[in-house]
Tab-separated table of C-alpha atoms in Angstrom:
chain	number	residue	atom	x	y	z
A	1422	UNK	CA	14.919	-0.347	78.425
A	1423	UNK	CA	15.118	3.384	77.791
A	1424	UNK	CA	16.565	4.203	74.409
A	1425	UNK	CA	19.320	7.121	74.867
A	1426	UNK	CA	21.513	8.619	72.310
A	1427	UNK	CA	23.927	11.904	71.986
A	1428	UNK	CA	23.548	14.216	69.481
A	1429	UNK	CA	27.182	14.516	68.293
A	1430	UNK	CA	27.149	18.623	68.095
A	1431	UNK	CA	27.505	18.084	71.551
A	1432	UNK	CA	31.564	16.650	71.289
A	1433	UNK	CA	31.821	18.926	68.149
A	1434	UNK	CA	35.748	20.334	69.205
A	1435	UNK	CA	36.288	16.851	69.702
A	1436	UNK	CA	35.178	15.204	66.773
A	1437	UNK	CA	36.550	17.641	64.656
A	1438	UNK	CA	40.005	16.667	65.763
A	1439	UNK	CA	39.088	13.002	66.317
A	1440	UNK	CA	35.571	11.688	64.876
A	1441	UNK	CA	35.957	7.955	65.110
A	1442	UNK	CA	37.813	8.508	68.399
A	1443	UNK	CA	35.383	10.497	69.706
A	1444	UNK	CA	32.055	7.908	68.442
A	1445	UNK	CA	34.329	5.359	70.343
A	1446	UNK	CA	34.270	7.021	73.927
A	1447	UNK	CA	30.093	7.865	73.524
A	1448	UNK	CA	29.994	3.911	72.867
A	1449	UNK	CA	31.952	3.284	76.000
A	1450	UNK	CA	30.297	5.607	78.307
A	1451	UNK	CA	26.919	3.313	77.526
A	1452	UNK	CA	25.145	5.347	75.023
A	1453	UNK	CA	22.631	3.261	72.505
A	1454	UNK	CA	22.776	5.780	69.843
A	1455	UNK	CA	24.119	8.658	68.030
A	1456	UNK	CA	22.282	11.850	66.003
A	1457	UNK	CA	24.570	13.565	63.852
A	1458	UNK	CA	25.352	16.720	62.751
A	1459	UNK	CA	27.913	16.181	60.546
A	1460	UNK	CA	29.472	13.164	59.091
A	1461	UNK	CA	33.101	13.629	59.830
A	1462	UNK	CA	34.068	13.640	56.141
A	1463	UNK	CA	32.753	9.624	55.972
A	1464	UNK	CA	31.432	7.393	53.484
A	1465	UNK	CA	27.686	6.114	54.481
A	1466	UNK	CA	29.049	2.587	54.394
A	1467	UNK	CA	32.064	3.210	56.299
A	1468	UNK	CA	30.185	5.122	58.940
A	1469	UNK	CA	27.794	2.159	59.018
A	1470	UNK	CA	30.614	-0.281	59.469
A	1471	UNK	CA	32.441	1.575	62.441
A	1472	UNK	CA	28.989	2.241	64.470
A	1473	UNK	CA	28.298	-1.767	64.406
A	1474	UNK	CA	31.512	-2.365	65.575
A	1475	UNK	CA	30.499	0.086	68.034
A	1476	UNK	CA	27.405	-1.597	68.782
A	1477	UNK	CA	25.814	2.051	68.475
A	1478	UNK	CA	22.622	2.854	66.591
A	1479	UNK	CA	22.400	5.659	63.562
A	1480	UNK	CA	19.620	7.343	65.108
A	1481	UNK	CA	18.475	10.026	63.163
A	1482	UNK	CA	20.752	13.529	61.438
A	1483	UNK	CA	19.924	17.530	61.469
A	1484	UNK	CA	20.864	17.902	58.177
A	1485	UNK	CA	20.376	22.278	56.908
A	1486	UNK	CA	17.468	23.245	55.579
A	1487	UNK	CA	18.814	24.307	52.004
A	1488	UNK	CA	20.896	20.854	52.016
A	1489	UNK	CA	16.984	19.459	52.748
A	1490	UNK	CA	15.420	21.982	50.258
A	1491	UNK	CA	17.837	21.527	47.267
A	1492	UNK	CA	19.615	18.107	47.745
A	1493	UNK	CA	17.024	15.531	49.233
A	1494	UNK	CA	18.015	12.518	47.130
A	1495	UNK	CA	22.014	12.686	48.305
A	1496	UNK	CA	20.959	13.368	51.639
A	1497	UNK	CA	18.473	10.616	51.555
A	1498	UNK	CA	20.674	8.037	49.476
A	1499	UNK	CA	23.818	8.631	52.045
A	1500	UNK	CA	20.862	8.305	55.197
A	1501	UNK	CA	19.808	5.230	53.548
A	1502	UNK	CA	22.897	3.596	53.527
A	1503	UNK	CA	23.653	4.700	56.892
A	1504	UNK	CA	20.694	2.856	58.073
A	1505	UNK	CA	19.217	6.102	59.594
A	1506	UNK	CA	15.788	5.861	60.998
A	1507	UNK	CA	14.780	10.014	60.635
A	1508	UNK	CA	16.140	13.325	59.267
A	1509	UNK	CA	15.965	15.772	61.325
A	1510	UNK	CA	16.099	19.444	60.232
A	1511	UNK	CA	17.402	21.814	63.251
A	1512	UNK	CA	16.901	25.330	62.153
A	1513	UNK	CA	15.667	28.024	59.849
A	1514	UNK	CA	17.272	30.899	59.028
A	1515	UNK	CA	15.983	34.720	60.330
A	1516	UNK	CA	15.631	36.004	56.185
A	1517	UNK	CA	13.177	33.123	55.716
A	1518	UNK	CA	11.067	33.526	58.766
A	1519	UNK	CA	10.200	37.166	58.932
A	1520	UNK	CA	6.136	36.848	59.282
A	1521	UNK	CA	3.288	34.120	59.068
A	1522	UNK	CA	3.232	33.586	55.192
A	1523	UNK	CA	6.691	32.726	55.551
A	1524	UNK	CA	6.230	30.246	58.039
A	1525	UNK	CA	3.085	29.276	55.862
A	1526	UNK	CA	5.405	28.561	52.892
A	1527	UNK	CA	8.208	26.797	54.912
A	1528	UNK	CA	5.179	25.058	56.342
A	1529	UNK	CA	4.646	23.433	52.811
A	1530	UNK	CA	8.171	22.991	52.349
A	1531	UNK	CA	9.016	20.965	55.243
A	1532	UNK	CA	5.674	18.915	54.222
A	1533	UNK	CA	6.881	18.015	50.345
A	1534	UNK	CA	10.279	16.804	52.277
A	1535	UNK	CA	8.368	14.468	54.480
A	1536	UNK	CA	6.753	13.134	52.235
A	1537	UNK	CA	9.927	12.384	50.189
A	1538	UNK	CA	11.332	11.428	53.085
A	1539	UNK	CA	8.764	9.127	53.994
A	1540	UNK	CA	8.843	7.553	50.694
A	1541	UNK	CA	12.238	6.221	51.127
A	1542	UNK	CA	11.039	4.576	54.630
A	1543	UNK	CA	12.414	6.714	56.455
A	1544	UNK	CA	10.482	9.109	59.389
A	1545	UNK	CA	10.969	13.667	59.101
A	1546	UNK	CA	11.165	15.410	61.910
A	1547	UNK	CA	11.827	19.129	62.897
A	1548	UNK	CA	13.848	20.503	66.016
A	1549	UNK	CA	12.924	23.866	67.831
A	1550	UNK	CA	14.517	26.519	69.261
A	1551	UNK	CA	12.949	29.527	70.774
A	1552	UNK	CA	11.561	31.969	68.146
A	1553	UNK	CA	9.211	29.113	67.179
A	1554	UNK	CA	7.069	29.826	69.829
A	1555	UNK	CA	6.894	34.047	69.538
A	1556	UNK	CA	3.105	34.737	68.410
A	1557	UNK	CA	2.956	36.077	65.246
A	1558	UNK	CA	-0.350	37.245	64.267
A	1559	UNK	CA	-1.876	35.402	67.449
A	1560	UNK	CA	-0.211	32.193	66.636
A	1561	UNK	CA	2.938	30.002	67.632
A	1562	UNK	CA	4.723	29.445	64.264
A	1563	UNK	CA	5.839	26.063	66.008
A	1564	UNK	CA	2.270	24.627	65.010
A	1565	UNK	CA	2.396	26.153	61.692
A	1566	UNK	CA	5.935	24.081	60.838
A	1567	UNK	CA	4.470	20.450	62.362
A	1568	UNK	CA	1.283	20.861	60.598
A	1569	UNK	CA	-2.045	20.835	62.093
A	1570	UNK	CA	-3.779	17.360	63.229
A	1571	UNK	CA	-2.378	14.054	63.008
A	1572	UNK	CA	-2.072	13.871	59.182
A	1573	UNK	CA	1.015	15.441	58.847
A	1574	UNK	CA	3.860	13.157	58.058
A	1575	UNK	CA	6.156	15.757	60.401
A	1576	UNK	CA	7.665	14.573	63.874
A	1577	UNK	CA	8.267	17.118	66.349
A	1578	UNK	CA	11.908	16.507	68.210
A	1579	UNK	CA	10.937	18.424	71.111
A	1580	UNK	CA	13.872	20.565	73.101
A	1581	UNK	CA	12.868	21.046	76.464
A	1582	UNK	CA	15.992	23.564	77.155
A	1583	UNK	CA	14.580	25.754	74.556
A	1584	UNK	CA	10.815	25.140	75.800
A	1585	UNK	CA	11.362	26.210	78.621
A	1586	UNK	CA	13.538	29.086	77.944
A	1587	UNK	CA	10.699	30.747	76.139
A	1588	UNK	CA	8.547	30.039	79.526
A	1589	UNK	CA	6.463	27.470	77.867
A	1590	UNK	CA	5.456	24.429	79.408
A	1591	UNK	CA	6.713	21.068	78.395
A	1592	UNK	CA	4.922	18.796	79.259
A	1593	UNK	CA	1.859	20.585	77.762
A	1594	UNK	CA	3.596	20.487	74.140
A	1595	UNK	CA	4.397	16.893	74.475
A	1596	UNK	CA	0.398	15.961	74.861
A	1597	UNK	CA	-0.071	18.042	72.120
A	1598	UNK	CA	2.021	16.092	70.373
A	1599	UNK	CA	1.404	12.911	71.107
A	1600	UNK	CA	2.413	10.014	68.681
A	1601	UNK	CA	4.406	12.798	66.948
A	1602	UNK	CA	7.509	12.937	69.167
A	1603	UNK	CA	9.705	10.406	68.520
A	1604	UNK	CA	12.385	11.913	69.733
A	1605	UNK	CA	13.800	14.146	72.426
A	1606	UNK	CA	16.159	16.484	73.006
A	1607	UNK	CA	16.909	16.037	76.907
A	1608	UNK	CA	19.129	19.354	77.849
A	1609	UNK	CA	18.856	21.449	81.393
A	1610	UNK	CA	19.210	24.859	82.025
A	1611	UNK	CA	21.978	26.610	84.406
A	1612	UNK	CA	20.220	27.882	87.495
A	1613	UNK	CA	22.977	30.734	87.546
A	1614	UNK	CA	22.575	31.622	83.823
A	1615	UNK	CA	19.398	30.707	81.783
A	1616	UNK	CA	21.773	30.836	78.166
A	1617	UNK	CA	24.007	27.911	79.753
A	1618	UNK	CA	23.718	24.171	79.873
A	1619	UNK	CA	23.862	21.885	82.864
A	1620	UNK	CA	24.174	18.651	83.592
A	1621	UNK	CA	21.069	17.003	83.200
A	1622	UNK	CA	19.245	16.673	86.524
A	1623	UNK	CA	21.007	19.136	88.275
A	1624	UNK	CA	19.423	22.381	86.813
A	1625	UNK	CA	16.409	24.258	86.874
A	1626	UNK	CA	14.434	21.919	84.942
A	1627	UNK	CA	11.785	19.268	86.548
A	1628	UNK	CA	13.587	16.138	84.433
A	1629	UNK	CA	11.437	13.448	86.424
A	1630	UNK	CA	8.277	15.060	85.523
A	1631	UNK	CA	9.306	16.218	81.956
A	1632	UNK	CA	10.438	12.137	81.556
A	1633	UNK	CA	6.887	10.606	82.584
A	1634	UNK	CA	4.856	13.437	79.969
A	1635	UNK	CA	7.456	11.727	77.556
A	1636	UNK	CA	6.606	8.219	77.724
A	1637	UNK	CA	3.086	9.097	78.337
A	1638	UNK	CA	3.575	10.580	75.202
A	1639	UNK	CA	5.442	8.063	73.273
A	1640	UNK	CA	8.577	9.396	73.485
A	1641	UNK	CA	11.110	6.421	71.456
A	1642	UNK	CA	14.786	8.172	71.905
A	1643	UNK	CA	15.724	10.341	74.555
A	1644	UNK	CA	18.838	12.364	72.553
A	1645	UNK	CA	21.355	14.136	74.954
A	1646	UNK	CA	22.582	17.485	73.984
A	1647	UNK	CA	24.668	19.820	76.046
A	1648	UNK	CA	26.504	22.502	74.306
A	1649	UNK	CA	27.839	24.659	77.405
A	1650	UNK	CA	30.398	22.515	80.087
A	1651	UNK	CA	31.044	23.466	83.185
A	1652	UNK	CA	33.452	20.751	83.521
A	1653	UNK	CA	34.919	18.214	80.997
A	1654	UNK	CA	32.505	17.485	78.433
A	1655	UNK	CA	32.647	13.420	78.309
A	1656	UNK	CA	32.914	13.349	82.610
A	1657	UNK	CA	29.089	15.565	82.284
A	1658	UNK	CA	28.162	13.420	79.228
A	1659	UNK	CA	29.251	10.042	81.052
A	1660	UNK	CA	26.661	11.993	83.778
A	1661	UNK	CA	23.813	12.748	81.911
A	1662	UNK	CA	23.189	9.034	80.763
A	1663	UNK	CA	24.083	7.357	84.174
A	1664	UNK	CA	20.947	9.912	85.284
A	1665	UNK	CA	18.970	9.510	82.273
A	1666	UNK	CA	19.204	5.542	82.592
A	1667	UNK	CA	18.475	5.325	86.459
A	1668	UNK	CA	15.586	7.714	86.161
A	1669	UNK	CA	14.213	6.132	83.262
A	1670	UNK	CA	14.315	2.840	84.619
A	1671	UNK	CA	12.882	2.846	87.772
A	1672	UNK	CA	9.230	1.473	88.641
A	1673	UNK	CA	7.406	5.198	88.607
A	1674	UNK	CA	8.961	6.139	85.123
């Protein structure tokens, strides 16, 4: 069976108003898992507590880049506790990203936190967007960032949306990583407005094909995100999985 968790920025109105309330309907639409972005104002062990109960797995966190940079131990002490299986960091600021020797240096940076990271048991991994993928100098910074080769100790948690905003194709960066893409981020794109979400399967992107290249690549946890509705966010989240989970388990997937 198909491992499928939401990234909680996805319900963030909600569970700002309601976090345990909100962890509790993700549970009941079926989902195996959760990535955070944000704790809710919880204790580790409390969190821990409330997701058994919810029979829903602590997946992985984007935790910032400065909280990763200058606070490591907390962050890895509270993912510890959580029982968190990877740390995720989801962006870098413009001001530290202006050419290639930047990117070189963050490079390094994200590198020394795997490695911390990794000595706690625990895997690193870093999420795109689009500007990863703008040549600079003739190159993609996205390669820079995950390292070269198979060494590196850096996952790549793949976006398609953004992939494929940029005109890239997916599949292709999935081969490339290969063994380094534990997770997913499963998100379509409006076919009226490229900037826009849709429910997954019903936009412009090819999710069958996208799905195989991800389990040929070894692909562990396929994370929902949609952050654009054009209905009722849990009715198109309740959507996504019920697609995710047929597609995922039929005979040619």
């Amino acid at each position: 069976m198909a491992n499928i968790a939401l990234q909680m920025y996805s319900l963030r109105e909600m569970a700002a108003e309601d976090f345990v309330g909100t962890l509790k309907k993700v549970s009941e639409i079926g989902y195996h898992g959760v990535e955070f972005a944000g704790y809710g104002g919880l204790g580790a062990r409390e969190l821990r507590k409330i997701l058994f109960d919810l029979q829903l797995q602590p997946v992985s966190s984007h935790v910032p880049f400065d909280q990763l940079e200058n606070q490591v131990e907390e962050v890895l002490e509270y993912a510890t506790e959580l029982g968190l299986s990877y740390i995720v960091c989801p962006f870098i600021a413009p001001e530290l990203r202006r050419n290639m020797q930047d990117y070189q240096r963050l490079a390094e940076k994200l590198e020394q936190i795997a490695q911390k990271v990794s000595q706690e048991g625990l895997h690193f991994a870093y999420h795109n967007h689009d500007f990863e993928f703008i040549k600079i100098e003739n190159e993609q910074p996205i390669h820079v960032l995950l390292g070269k080769g198979h060494s590196s100790l850096i996952q790549a948690e793949l976006d398609i949306y953004w992939i494929a905003y940029t005109g890239e194709n997916i599949a292709s960066y999935l081969h490339n990583y290969t063994g380094r893409a534990d997770l997913l981020h499963v998100k379509d794109m409006s076919k009226e407005d490229k900037r826009k979400n849709e429910v997954v399967g019903s936009g412009r992107l090819d999710i069958p094909a996208i799905l195989h290249a991800a389990q040929t690549a070894g692909v562990k946890w396929y994370i929902v995100e949609q952050e654009t509705y054009q209905g009722h966010p849990m009715r198109d989240l309740k959507s996504n999985f019920i697609y995710l989970s047929q597609l995922l388990s039929a005979p040619s997937q």
